[in-house]
Coordinates of C-alpha atoms in Angstrom, one line a residue:
M250 CA 11.7 223.9 119.2
P251 CA 10.9 227.4 120.4
S252 CA 14.7 229.7 121.0
Q253 CA 17.6 228.4 122.7
H254 CA 17.9 230.6 125.8
R255 CA 22.5 230.6 126.7
P256 CA 23.2 231.8 130.1
S257 CA 25.1 234.2 130.8
G258 CA 28.2 234.1 130.5
A259 CA 29.0 230.8 128.8
H260 CA 30.6 232.0 125.5
P261 CA 33.4 228.9 125.0
T262 CA 35.8 231.5 125.5
A263 CA 35.6 230.9 129.3
L264 CA 37.2 227.8 129.6
G265 CA 39.7 229.1 131.2
L266 CA 64.6 208.3 109.6
A267 CA 61.9 209.4 110.2
L268 CA 63.6 205.7 109.7
L269 CA 67.4 206.0 110.4
C270 CA 70.1 207.3 112.8
G271 CA 68.8 210.8 111.2
T272 CA 65.2 211.2 113.5
A273 CA 66.3 213.6 116.5
G274 CA 66.9 211.7 119.0
C275 CA 68.5 208.8 116.7
Y276 CA 65.4 207.2 116.5
H277 CA 62.1 207.0 118.9
G278 CA 59.2 205.0 119.2
T279 CA 57.9 202.0 117.0
N280 CA 56.6 203.5 113.5
A281 CA 58.4 206.6 114.0
H282 CA 56.7 207.3 116.8
D283 CA 58.0 209.5 120.6
D284 CA 56.7 208.3 123.9
G285 CA 58.9 210.9 125.1
A286 CA 59.7 207.9 128.5
G287 CA 63.1 207.1 128.3
D288 CA 65.4 208.6 131.4
G289 CA 68.5 206.7 131.1
T290 CA 67.9 205.2 134.3
G291 CA 66.5 202.0 132.9
G292 CA 63.7 203.0 134.4
T293 CA 63.5 205.1 138.3
E294 CA 67.6 204.4 139.9
A295 CA 69.4 206.9 138.2
S296 CA 66.2 210.1 139.9
G297 CA 67.1 211.6 143.6
G298 CA 65.5 209.2 146.4
S299 CA 62.9 210.5 148.9
D300 CA 63.1 209.3 152.4
G301 CA 59.0 209.3 151.5
G302 CA 59.2 205.3 152.7
T303 CA 61.2 202.2 151.5
A304 CA 60.9 200.0 148.4
D305 CA 59.2 196.8 151.1
D306 CA 56.5 199.1 152.0
T307 CA 53.9 197.5 150.2
G308 CA 51.0 198.3 152.6
V309 CA 48.5 201.4 152.7
G310 CA 51.0 204.3 154.6
A311 CA 53.7 203.7 152.5
C312 CA 55.7 206.4 150.3
A313 CA 53.8 208.3 153.1
D314 CA 56.7 211.8 153.1
G315 CA 57.8 213.3 149.8
V316 CA 54.9 214.0 147.7
S317 CA 55.2 215.5 145.1
I318 CA 52.9 218.4 143.9
A319 CA 49.7 218.2 141.9
P320 CA 49.4 219.5 138.7
L321 CA 45.4 220.6 138.3
R322 CA 44.7 218.8 135.1
R323 CA 41.4 218.8 132.8
L324 CA 39.9 214.8 132.3
S325 CA 41.7 212.9 129.4
E326 CA 39.4 212.3 126.5
A327 CA 38.8 209.0 128.2
Q328 CA 37.4 210.3 131.1
Y329 CA 35.6 212.8 129.7
R330 CA 33.6 210.4 126.8
N331 CA 33.6 208.1 130.1
T332 CA 31.6 210.1 131.9
L333 CA 29.6 212.1 130.3
A334 CA 28.5 208.6 129.6
E335 CA 27.7 207.3 132.2
L336 CA 26.5 210.5 133.9
F337 CA 23.6 210.0 132.2
A338 CA 23.6 206.6 131.6
P339 CA 21.0 206.8 135.3
A340 CA 18.8 207.5 133.3
G341 CA 18.6 206.4 130.5
I342 CA 19.9 208.5 127.8
D343 CA 22.7 206.4 124.9
V344 CA 25.5 209.8 124.7
A345 CA 27.3 208.3 122.3
S346 CA 24.2 207.8 120.2
D347 CA 22.3 211.4 121.3
A348 CA 25.8 213.5 120.3
A349 CA 27.8 211.7 118.0
T350 CA 28.5 214.7 116.1
E351 CA 29.2 216.8 119.0
L352 CA 31.5 213.7 121.0
D353 CA 33.2 213.6 117.3
R354 CA 34.3 217.0 117.8
I355 CA 36.5 216.0 120.6
P356 CA 40.1 216.4 120.1
V357 CA 42.1 213.8 120.4
D358 CA 44.2 213.7 123.4
D359 CA 48.5 213.7 121.7
G360 CA 50.4 212.5 123.8
D361 CA 53.2 212.1 121.5
G362 CA 53.2 209.0 120.9
S363 CA 53.3 207.8 124.3
F364 CA 50.4 207.9 127.2
G365 CA 46.7 209.4 125.4
I366 CA 46.9 211.2 129.5
L367 CA 50.3 213.6 129.4
D368 CA 48.4 216.3 126.8
T369 CA 47.1 219.0 129.8
R370 CA 46.4 221.2 126.3
V371 CA 43.3 223.2 127.1
S372 CA 42.7 224.4 123.7
D373 CA 40.3 227.0 122.2
L374 CA 38.8 223.1 120.2
H375 CA 38.7 221.9 123.4
A376 CA 35.9 224.9 124.6
R377 CA 34.4 224.6 121.6
A378 CA 33.7 220.7 122.4
Y379 CA 32.8 221.8 125.9
Y380 CA 30.4 224.0 124.6
R381 CA 29.1 221.9 121.8
L382 CA 28.5 218.8 124.3
A383 CA 27.1 220.6 126.7
D384 CA 24.6 222.3 124.6
R385 CA 23.0 219.1 122.9
M386 CA 22.8 217.5 125.8
A387 CA 20.6 220.4 127.7
D388 CA 18.6 220.0 124.3
V389 CA 18.3 215.8 123.9
V390 CA 17.1 216.9 127.9
A391 CA 14.8 219.7 128.1
Y392 CA 13.6 218.7 125.2
D393 CA 12.5 216.2 126.0
P394 CA 9.4 215.0 128.8
E395 CA 10.5 211.3 129.4
N396 CA 14.5 212.4 129.2
L397 CA 13.1 215.4 131.7
T398 CA 11.6 213.6 134.3
A399 CA 14.6 210.9 135.0
V400 CA 16.6 213.1 134.9
G401 CA 14.9 215.6 137.2
G402 CA 12.4 213.9 138.8
S403 CA 8.8 213.4 138.9
C404 CA 8.4 217.8 139.8
A405 CA 10.7 218.6 136.5
G406 CA 8.4 220.2 133.1
P407 CA 7.8 223.0 131.4
S408 CA 6.5 224.5 134.6
M409 CA 9.1 226.4 136.8
P410 CA 10.5 224.3 139.2
D411 CA 10.3 225.4 142.9
A412 CA 12.8 225.4 145.3
A413 CA 13.2 222.0 146.6
C414 CA 12.6 220.4 142.9
I415 CA 16.0 222.5 141.9
D416 CA 18.1 221.4 145.7
A417 CA 16.8 217.3 144.7
F418 CA 18.1 217.7 141.2
L419 CA 21.3 219.8 142.3
D420 CA 21.9 216.9 144.8
D421 CA 21.2 214.1 142.3
F422 CA 23.0 214.9 139.6
G423 CA 24.3 217.6 140.3
L424 CA 26.1 215.8 143.2
R425 CA 27.5 213.4 140.6
A426 CA 28.4 216.0 138.1
Y427 CA 30.6 217.9 140.1
R428 CA 31.8 214.7 141.8
R429 CA 30.2 216.2 145.3
P430 CA 27.7 217.7 147.5
L431 CA 27.7 220.9 146.1
T432 CA 28.6 224.1 148.3
S433 CA 25.6 226.7 149.6
D434 CA 27.1 229.7 147.2
E435 CA 27.6 226.9 144.0
R436 CA 23.4 226.1 145.9
S437 CA 22.4 230.0 145.8
S438 CA 23.8 230.3 141.9
L439 CA 22.5 227.3 139.8
H440 CA 18.3 228.5 141.3
D441 CA 19.6 232.1 140.0
I442 CA 19.8 230.7 137.0
A443 CA 16.5 228.6 136.9
T444 CA 15.3 231.6 139.2
T445 CA 15.6 234.9 135.5
S446 CA 14.9 231.6 133.0
P447 CA 12.3 232.6 130.9
D448 CA 10.3 230.0 132.0
G449 CA 10.4 225.9 133.4
T450 CA 11.3 224.2 130.3
E451 CA 14.7 226.9 130.3
A452 CA 15.5 226.5 132.9
W453 CA 15.6 222.7 133.1
R454 CA 18.8 223.4 130.1
S455 CA 20.7 226.1 132.1
L456 CA 21.0 224.3 135.1
V457 CA 22.3 221.7 132.5
F458 CA 24.1 223.0 130.4
M459 CA 26.0 224.7 133.1
L460 CA 26.8 222.3 135.9
L461 CA 28.2 220.4 132.0
M462 CA 29.9 223.8 131.6
S463 CA 31.5 223.8 134.8
P464 CA 35.6 223.6 136.3
Q465 CA 33.9 221.1 138.6
F466 CA 32.7 218.9 136.2
L467 CA 35.9 219.0 133.5
Y468 CA 38.7 218.8 136.1
H469 CA 40.0 217.7 138.2
V470 CA 39.0 219.5 141.2
E471 CA 41.0 217.2 144.6
L472 CA 40.2 221.0 147.0
E473 CA 38.7 219.6 150.3
G474 CA 40.9 217.2 153.2
E475 CA 42.1 217.6 155.3
G476 CA 46.1 219.6 156.5
D477 CA 47.3 223.0 155.0
D478 CA 47.8 224.6 152.4
A479 CA 50.3 222.9 150.9
Q480 CA 49.6 219.4 151.2
Y481 CA 46.4 217.2 152.7
E482 CA 44.6 214.0 152.8
L483 CA 41.8 214.1 150.8
D484 CA 37.8 214.2 151.6
G485 CA 35.8 211.1 150.3
Y486 CA 34.5 212.5 147.6
A487 CA 38.2 213.7 145.6
L488 CA 39.7 209.9 147.9
A489 CA 36.5 208.1 145.8
S490 CA 37.3 209.8 142.3
R491 CA 40.6 209.8 142.5
L492 CA 40.0 205.9 142.4
S493 CA 38.2 205.5 139.9
F494 CA 39.1 207.4 137.6
H495 CA 42.6 206.3 138.2
F496 CA 41.5 202.3 137.6
W497 CA 37.8 203.0 135.9
Q498 CA 39.4 206.0 133.9
S499 CA 35.3 207.5 135.1
M500 CA 33.1 208.9 137.7
P501 CA 32.3 207.3 141.0
D502 CA 29.3 204.7 140.5
A503 CA 27.3 205.0 143.0
D504 CA 29.1 202.7 145.6
L505 CA 30.9 205.2 146.2
F506 CA 29.4 208.1 146.9
A507 CA 27.9 205.9 149.4
A508 CA 31.1 205.4 151.0
A509 CA 32.3 209.6 151.1
A510 CA 28.9 210.1 151.9
D511 CA 29.2 207.7 155.3
G512 CA 32.6 208.0 155.9
S513 CA 33.8 204.6 155.5
I514 CA 36.5 205.6 153.2
L515 CA 38.0 206.9 154.5
T516 CA 39.1 204.0 156.9
E517 CA 41.9 202.0 156.3
D518 CA 39.2 198.9 155.7
G519 CA 36.5 200.5 154.4
Y520 CA 39.2 201.6 151.6
L521 CA 40.4 198.5 151.4
A522 CA 37.6 197.1 150.9
Q523 CA 36.1 200.0 148.0
L524 CA 39.8 199.3 146.5
D525 CA 39.4 195.3 145.9
R526 CA 35.7 195.8 144.9
V527 CA 36.8 198.7 142.2
F528 CA 40.4 196.4 141.0
E529 CA 38.1 193.9 140.1
D530 CA 35.7 195.6 137.6
P531 CA 36.1 194.5 134.2
R532 CA 36.3 198.6 133.8
T533 CA 39.7 198.4 135.2
Q534 CA 40.9 195.6 132.9
A535 CA 39.8 198.1 130.0
T536 CA 41.9 200.2 131.1
I537 CA 45.1 197.9 131.9
D538 CA 44.2 197.2 128.5
R539 CA 44.3 200.9 127.0
F540 CA 47.4 200.0 129.3
Y541 CA 49.0 197.9 127.0
D542 CA 47.4 200.0 124.0
E543 CA 49.8 203.1 124.4
W544 CA 53.0 201.9 126.3
L545 CA 52.9 199.5 123.2
Q546 CA 52.0 201.3 120.4
L547 CA 49.8 198.7 120.2
G548 CA 46.5 198.8 117.7
W549 CA 48.2 202.3 115.5
L550 CA 47.5 199.9 112.1
T551 CA 44.2 200.4 111.3
T552 CA 44.0 198.1 107.2
F553 CA 46.5 197.1 105.3
P554 CA 48.4 198.1 102.3
T555 CA 47.4 196.9 98.7
T556 CA 49.7 197.8 97.7
P557 CA 51.8 195.1 94.0
A558 CA 54.4 194.6 96.5
F559 CA 52.1 194.1 99.9
Q560 CA 49.9 191.6 98.3
T561 CA 52.9 190.0 97.0
F562 CA 54.2 188.8 100.7
A563 CA 50.1 188.5 102.0
M564 CA 49.7 185.4 99.8
G565 CA 48.8 182.5 100.8
T566 CA 47.0 183.9 104.1
T567 CA 43.7 185.7 104.2
I568 CA 45.0 188.6 104.6
G569 CA 41.5 191.3 102.0
E570 CA 39.2 188.0 102.6
A571 CA 35.8 190.2 104.5
D572 CA 35.8 188.5 107.7
A573 CA 39.1 188.6 108.2
D574 CA 40.7 189.9 111.6
H575 CA 44.0 189.6 111.5
L576 CA 44.5 193.6 112.6
V577 CA 41.5 193.9 115.8
A578 CA 42.8 190.0 116.3
A579 CA 46.3 191.3 117.0
Q580 CA 45.5 193.5 119.7
D581 CA 43.1 191.1 121.2
E582 CA 45.6 189.3 122.1
I583 CA 48.3 190.8 124.0
H584 CA 44.2 192.3 125.8
A585 CA 43.9 188.4 126.8
L586 CA 47.3 187.7 127.1
Q587 CA 47.2 190.9 130.4
R588 CA 44.3 189.5 131.1
H589 CA 45.4 185.4 132.2
F590 CA 48.7 186.9 134.0
T591 CA 46.8 189.7 135.9
F592 CA 43.6 189.2 137.3
E593 CA 42.7 185.6 136.1
Q594 CA 45.7 184.0 137.7
D595 CA 48.5 186.3 139.8
G596 CA 51.3 185.6 137.4
S597 CA 54.9 187.7 137.1
L598 CA 56.2 190.0 134.5
A599 CA 58.5 187.7 133.3
D600 CA 55.0 185.3 132.4
L601 CA 54.1 187.2 130.5
L602 CA 57.3 188.0 128.4
M603 CA 58.2 184.3 128.3
T604 CA 54.4 182.3 128.2
D605 CA 53.4 180.4 124.8
L606 CA 49.9 180.0 125.5
S607 CA 48.6 180.9 122.4
L608 CA 44.9 182.9 122.8
T609 CA 44.0 184.1 120.1
A610 CA 40.6 183.0 118.9
S611 CA 41.2 184.4 116.3
P612 CA 41.3 181.5 112.8
H613 CA 43.2 184.7 110.7
L614 CA 45.5 185.2 114.4
A615 CA 46.3 181.6 114.5
Q616 CA 47.5 180.5 110.7
L617 CA 49.8 183.1 110.8
Y618 CA 51.4 181.8 113.9
G619 CA 51.0 178.1 113.0
V620 CA 48.5 176.9 116.8
A621 CA 44.6 176.3 115.9
P622 CA 42.4 178.9 117.6
W623 CA 42.1 178.9 120.9
D624 CA 38.2 178.6 122.2
G625 CA 38.0 179.5 125.7
A626 CA 37.7 176.5 127.7
G627 CA 39.9 174.0 129.2
E628 CA 44.1 174.7 128.4
P629 CA 44.7 177.0 125.6
P630 CA 47.9 176.0 122.8
T631 CA 50.8 176.6 122.4
M632 CA 52.9 178.3 120.2
P633 CA 55.5 175.7 117.9
A634 CA 58.4 175.0 120.2
G635 CA 61.2 177.5 119.8
Q636 CA 59.2 180.2 117.8
R637 CA 58.0 182.1 120.7
A638 CA 57.9 183.6 123.3
G639 CA 55.5 186.9 125.3
L640 CA 54.8 189.8 124.4
L641 CA 56.6 190.6 121.9
T642 CA 56.9 188.0 119.8
R643 CA 53.2 188.6 119.7
V644 CA 51.5 190.4 116.2
A645 CA 50.7 193.1 118.1
F646 CA 54.4 194.3 118.5
L647 CA 56.0 192.9 115.1
L648 CA 53.6 194.7 112.6
T649 CA 55.5 197.3 110.1
G650 CA 52.5 197.8 108.1
N651 CA 53.8 197.0 104.4
E652 CA 56.0 194.1 102.8
E653 CA 59.6 194.5 105.1
S654 CA 59.9 194.4 108.6
H655 CA 61.3 197.7 110.1
P656 CA 64.5 196.0 112.5
V657 CA 64.9 199.9 113.1
H658 CA 61.9 200.5 114.6
R659 CA 61.3 197.2 115.8
G660 CA 65.1 197.5 118.1
A661 CA 64.3 201.2 118.4
A662 CA 60.8 200.4 120.3
L663 CA 62.6 197.3 122.5
R664 CA 64.8 199.7 123.6
E665 CA 62.5 203.0 124.5
R666 CA 59.7 200.9 125.2
V667 CA 60.3 198.3 127.3
L668 CA 63.5 199.1 128.6
C669 CA 63.4 202.6 129.4
E670 CA 66.5 203.5 127.7
E671 CA 67.5 207.3 126.3
L672 CA 68.6 206.2 122.5
P673 CA 71.4 208.9 121.3
Q674 CA 71.0 212.1 120.2
P675 CA 73.6 212.3 117.1
D676 CA 73.1 216.5 115.5
P677 CA 71.5 216.0 112.4
T678 CA 73.4 218.5 110.8
Q679 CA 75.9 215.8 110.8
L680 CA 74.4 213.2 109.6
P681 CA 75.7 211.8 106.0
P682 CA 74.4 212.2 102.8
G683 CA 71.1 209.7 102.1
A684 CA 70.8 208.9 105.2
L685 CA 66.7 209.6 105.8
D686 CA 66.8 207.1 102.6
Q687 CA 65.1 203.8 103.1
P688 CA 67.5 201.0 102.2
P689 CA 66.4 199.9 98.6
V690 CA 65.6 196.5 97.6
D691 CA 68.1 194.0 97.3
G692 CA 67.8 190.5 95.7
E693 CA 70.5 189.6 96.4
K694 CA 70.8 190.9 100.0
T695 CA 69.1 190.3 103.3
T696 CA 67.3 193.4 105.2
R697 CA 69.7 192.5 108.0
Q698 CA 72.1 193.4 104.8
R699 CA 71.2 196.3 103.2
Y700 CA 70.6 197.9 106.9
E701 CA 74.3 197.0 108.1
E702 CA 75.5 199.0 105.0
K703 CA 73.2 201.8 105.0
T704 CA 74.2 202.2 109.3
A705 CA 78.0 201.5 108.6
D706 CA 79.0 204.9 108.9
A707 CA 80.7 205.6 112.4
V708 CA 77.7 208.8 112.9
C709 CA 75.1 205.9 112.5
N710 CA 76.7 203.6 113.9
G711 CA 77.2 205.7 117.3
C712 CA 72.8 205.1 117.7
H713 CA 72.7 201.4 116.0
H714 CA 74.6 199.9 117.6
A715 CA 72.7 199.7 120.7
I716 CA 69.1 199.6 118.3
N717 CA 70.1 196.9 115.6
P718 CA 71.5 193.4 117.6
I719 CA 67.5 193.7 119.1
G720 CA 66.5 194.3 115.7
F721 CA 68.5 191.9 114.0
V722 CA 67.6 189.1 116.4
L723 CA 63.5 189.7 115.3
E724 CA 64.2 189.5 111.6
G725 CA 63.7 185.9 112.5
Y726 CA 60.1 187.7 112.4
D727 CA 58.2 188.6 109.3
A728 CA 56.3 192.2 108.6
L729 CA 53.0 189.9 109.2
G730 CA 55.1 188.1 112.0
R731 CA 55.1 185.0 111.1
H732 CA 58.2 182.7 112.1
R733 CA 61.1 182.6 108.9
T734 CA 63.8 181.6 108.6
E735 CA 64.6 182.4 105.0
E736 CA 63.4 185.0 103.3
T737 CA 61.8 186.9 100.0
I738 CA 63.2 188.9 98.5
I739 CA 59.9 191.0 96.9
D740 CA 60.7 194.6 94.4
S741 CA 58.6 196.8 95.9
V742 CA 57.3 198.8 93.2
S743 CA 56.1 195.5 91.5
G744 CA 55.4 193.1 93.3
E745 CA 58.2 190.7 91.3
I746 CA 59.5 187.3 94.2
L747 CA 63.3 188.3 93.0
A748 CA 64.7 186.1 95.8
T749 CA 64.0 183.4 98.7
L750 CA 67.5 184.4 100.7
P751 CA 68.4 182.2 104.2
L752 CA 68.4 184.3 107.3
D753 CA 71.1 185.3 109.5
T754 CA 69.6 186.2 113.2
A755 CA 71.9 186.2 115.6
A756 CA 73.9 189.1 117.1
T757 CA 74.3 190.7 120.3
P758 CA 71.5 192.4 121.5
A759 CA 73.4 193.4 125.0
I760 CA 70.5 194.0 126.7
T761 CA 72.2 192.6 129.8
G762 CA 76.0 194.9 129.8
D763 CA 77.0 191.1 128.4
D764 CA 78.4 189.8 124.7
T765 CA 76.2 186.8 124.8
V766 CA 74.1 186.2 121.4
V767 CA 70.9 185.5 121.1
A768 CA 69.8 184.4 117.6
D769 CA 65.1 183.7 118.5
G770 CA 63.4 186.1 119.4
I771 CA 62.9 183.6 123.1
A772 CA 66.3 183.8 123.8
L773 CA 65.7 188.3 123.0
S774 CA 62.9 187.9 125.9
Q775 CA 64.9 185.8 128.6
Q776 CA 67.3 188.5 127.4
V777 CA 64.4 191.4 128.5
V778 CA 64.2 189.5 131.4
D779 CA 68.5 188.7 133.0
S780 CA 68.5 191.9 132.5
G781 CA 66.3 193.2 134.9
K782 CA 65.1 197.0 133.6
A783 CA 62.0 195.6 132.5
E784 CA 60.2 195.7 135.9
P785 CA 61.4 199.4 136.5
C786 CA 60.1 201.0 132.9
F787 CA 57.0 199.3 133.7
A788 CA 56.6 200.7 136.8
Q789 CA 57.6 203.8 134.9
Q790 CA 55.5 204.0 132.5
Y791 CA 52.0 202.9 134.3
F792 CA 53.4 205.5 136.8
R793 CA 53.0 208.1 134.1
A794 CA 50.1 206.9 132.1
T795 CA 47.6 207.1 136.4
F796 CA 48.9 210.1 137.3
G797 CA 48.7 212.1 134.0
R798 CA 52.9 213.4 134.5
S799 CA 56.3 212.6 134.0
E800 CA 58.0 211.0 137.7
A801 CA 59.5 214.1 139.5
D802 CA 61.8 213.4 141.7
E803 CA 59.3 212.8 144.9
D804 CA 57.7 209.6 142.6
T805 CA 60.8 207.5 143.4
C806 CA 59.5 205.6 145.9
L807 CA 55.6 205.3 144.4
I808 CA 58.0 203.5 141.5
E809 CA 60.7 201.8 143.7
T810 CA 56.8 200.0 145.7
V811 CA 55.6 199.3 141.8
T812 CA 59.0 197.8 140.4
T813 CA 59.1 195.6 144.5
E814 CA 55.2 194.0 143.6
L815 CA 56.7 193.2 139.8
T816 CA 60.2 191.6 141.6
D817 CA 60.7 190.8 144.5
N818 CA 56.4 189.4 145.2
A819 CA 56.8 188.8 140.9
S820 CA 53.0 189.4 140.7
I821 CA 50.8 191.8 138.0
R822 CA 47.5 192.5 139.8
S823 CA 50.0 193.6 143.4
A824 CA 52.1 196.1 141.2
L825 CA 48.7 197.6 139.6
R826 CA 47.6 197.5 143.0
S827 CA 50.3 199.0 144.6
I828 CA 49.9 202.9 144.0
A829 CA 46.5 202.9 145.2
L830 CA 47.6 201.6 149.0
A831 CA 50.1 204.4 149.4
A832 CA 49.6 207.1 151.4
T833 CA 50.6 209.1 148.6
F834 CA 47.9 208.4 146.8
R835 CA 45.0 209.7 149.4
T836 CA 46.7 213.5 149.6
R837 CA 47.8 216.5 147.4
R838 CA 50.6 218.3 147.7
V839 CA 49.7 222.0 146.0
M840 CA 53.4 223.8 146.2

């Protein structure tokens, strides 16, 4: 291979308890992950109001005023991967296979236990990863004649390209990379880079490299529109990008680019037509799957332990068999449920939290539930009577990672993630001795009894009075999410069965603000529904997952709009679409 010419200025540096009451914030999230979501408001009620519309405004134009400042953000890891793949897909180039090593070097977005998109860091590792990928894909295009023709057109080859050939490339590949037409200055700069290259191959290599390293490719750049220096309506190309990245986590497709080019996306009818089409695309379903994964912290467990204690605990299941798919199937089940109540029928959040349908096709997961696997045809089976209701009683939410049920983890996860309640924050220096130690297994005590003793101290109880009751109700499910009425006590070292003890799952979760006692997952889920807290929390979490930032006071109207669709209209589908229908979605404020 000939020596590789690098365009000048293309150096990487150019890119601009844990279990108990002893953790910071008392406890944050299942599996000791902190979602950073709770603000103590149970949604949006306590934040400052906005005069930008009312919760009843759900059509185009709702929440027109009070637009929050929109920061300049890089593409998230998922957005970058998706966009890079779709940019080269029309040329038949598979980035995943051609640049597998370089893709592995992209830093993983760290949402601190919450949504990865909230990670806005731009580190040296990001710069190096972008550089390597641009370098690799430039090679893939320039040094393969078939790829070069597919990307650059029939005029592309080892000979120096003429101006018309370069312009045609910039009108196609360049427009899709920048997600808008290039300006005359941008064209001139790229022409200069090409014409000063030693030969045609290096000219094409430099063009591809520079486009992939440009801020226009790596960032959400929204600079064009009608308005003033502080706030303006997005132009067609920026709006097309905002719509596609919101629902697809990727660049616009040909239809969105065409709607931007002819201006139809800026008309109400044209925009609604594109929104309808984009929302029905399978990529939207995949994006919403990811929202549930990150919201509820699903899929964090990738393998079961092999300790003697867990092996004893898992006896009678198919865990460990070659074709067993419990973990993937558990996550897929949540995806199937959300798709059923969002895309297959117009369901509500209450439906999702209370359904007894079993949509798993996995015989292994179905065995844990005591139902038949669903073949996807006809009516799906229902869970055994009196055992389960909705998301909070499914294996994916209940898994703990070992043989112990961890009621503190479960209780805190529900409080913080599903209700958006901020747990009290104790002073770590005031914790009693051994506060971080897990209560030891005792053949004469259930898990509930051990944790009640462990957290009885007044310092601990300040947090745990809100956490423990929820976890104790969920003791009706073991660490695999199997329904149970008694607990098998297993020695954590030897795996020996020490005892089988009856369970007491009755507790007062106080989710609805009263002292009602509940004793099973169905009644607990009903309290969550009755509390009215799940809808504003869902709206708040969805806002963060799609806008890539925490909400400001000016966003209150928009979050209330989503909440209204979930409550008054009882429609998850309408709620997910409602953000894109608000006027603020088509507006950018920069100061």
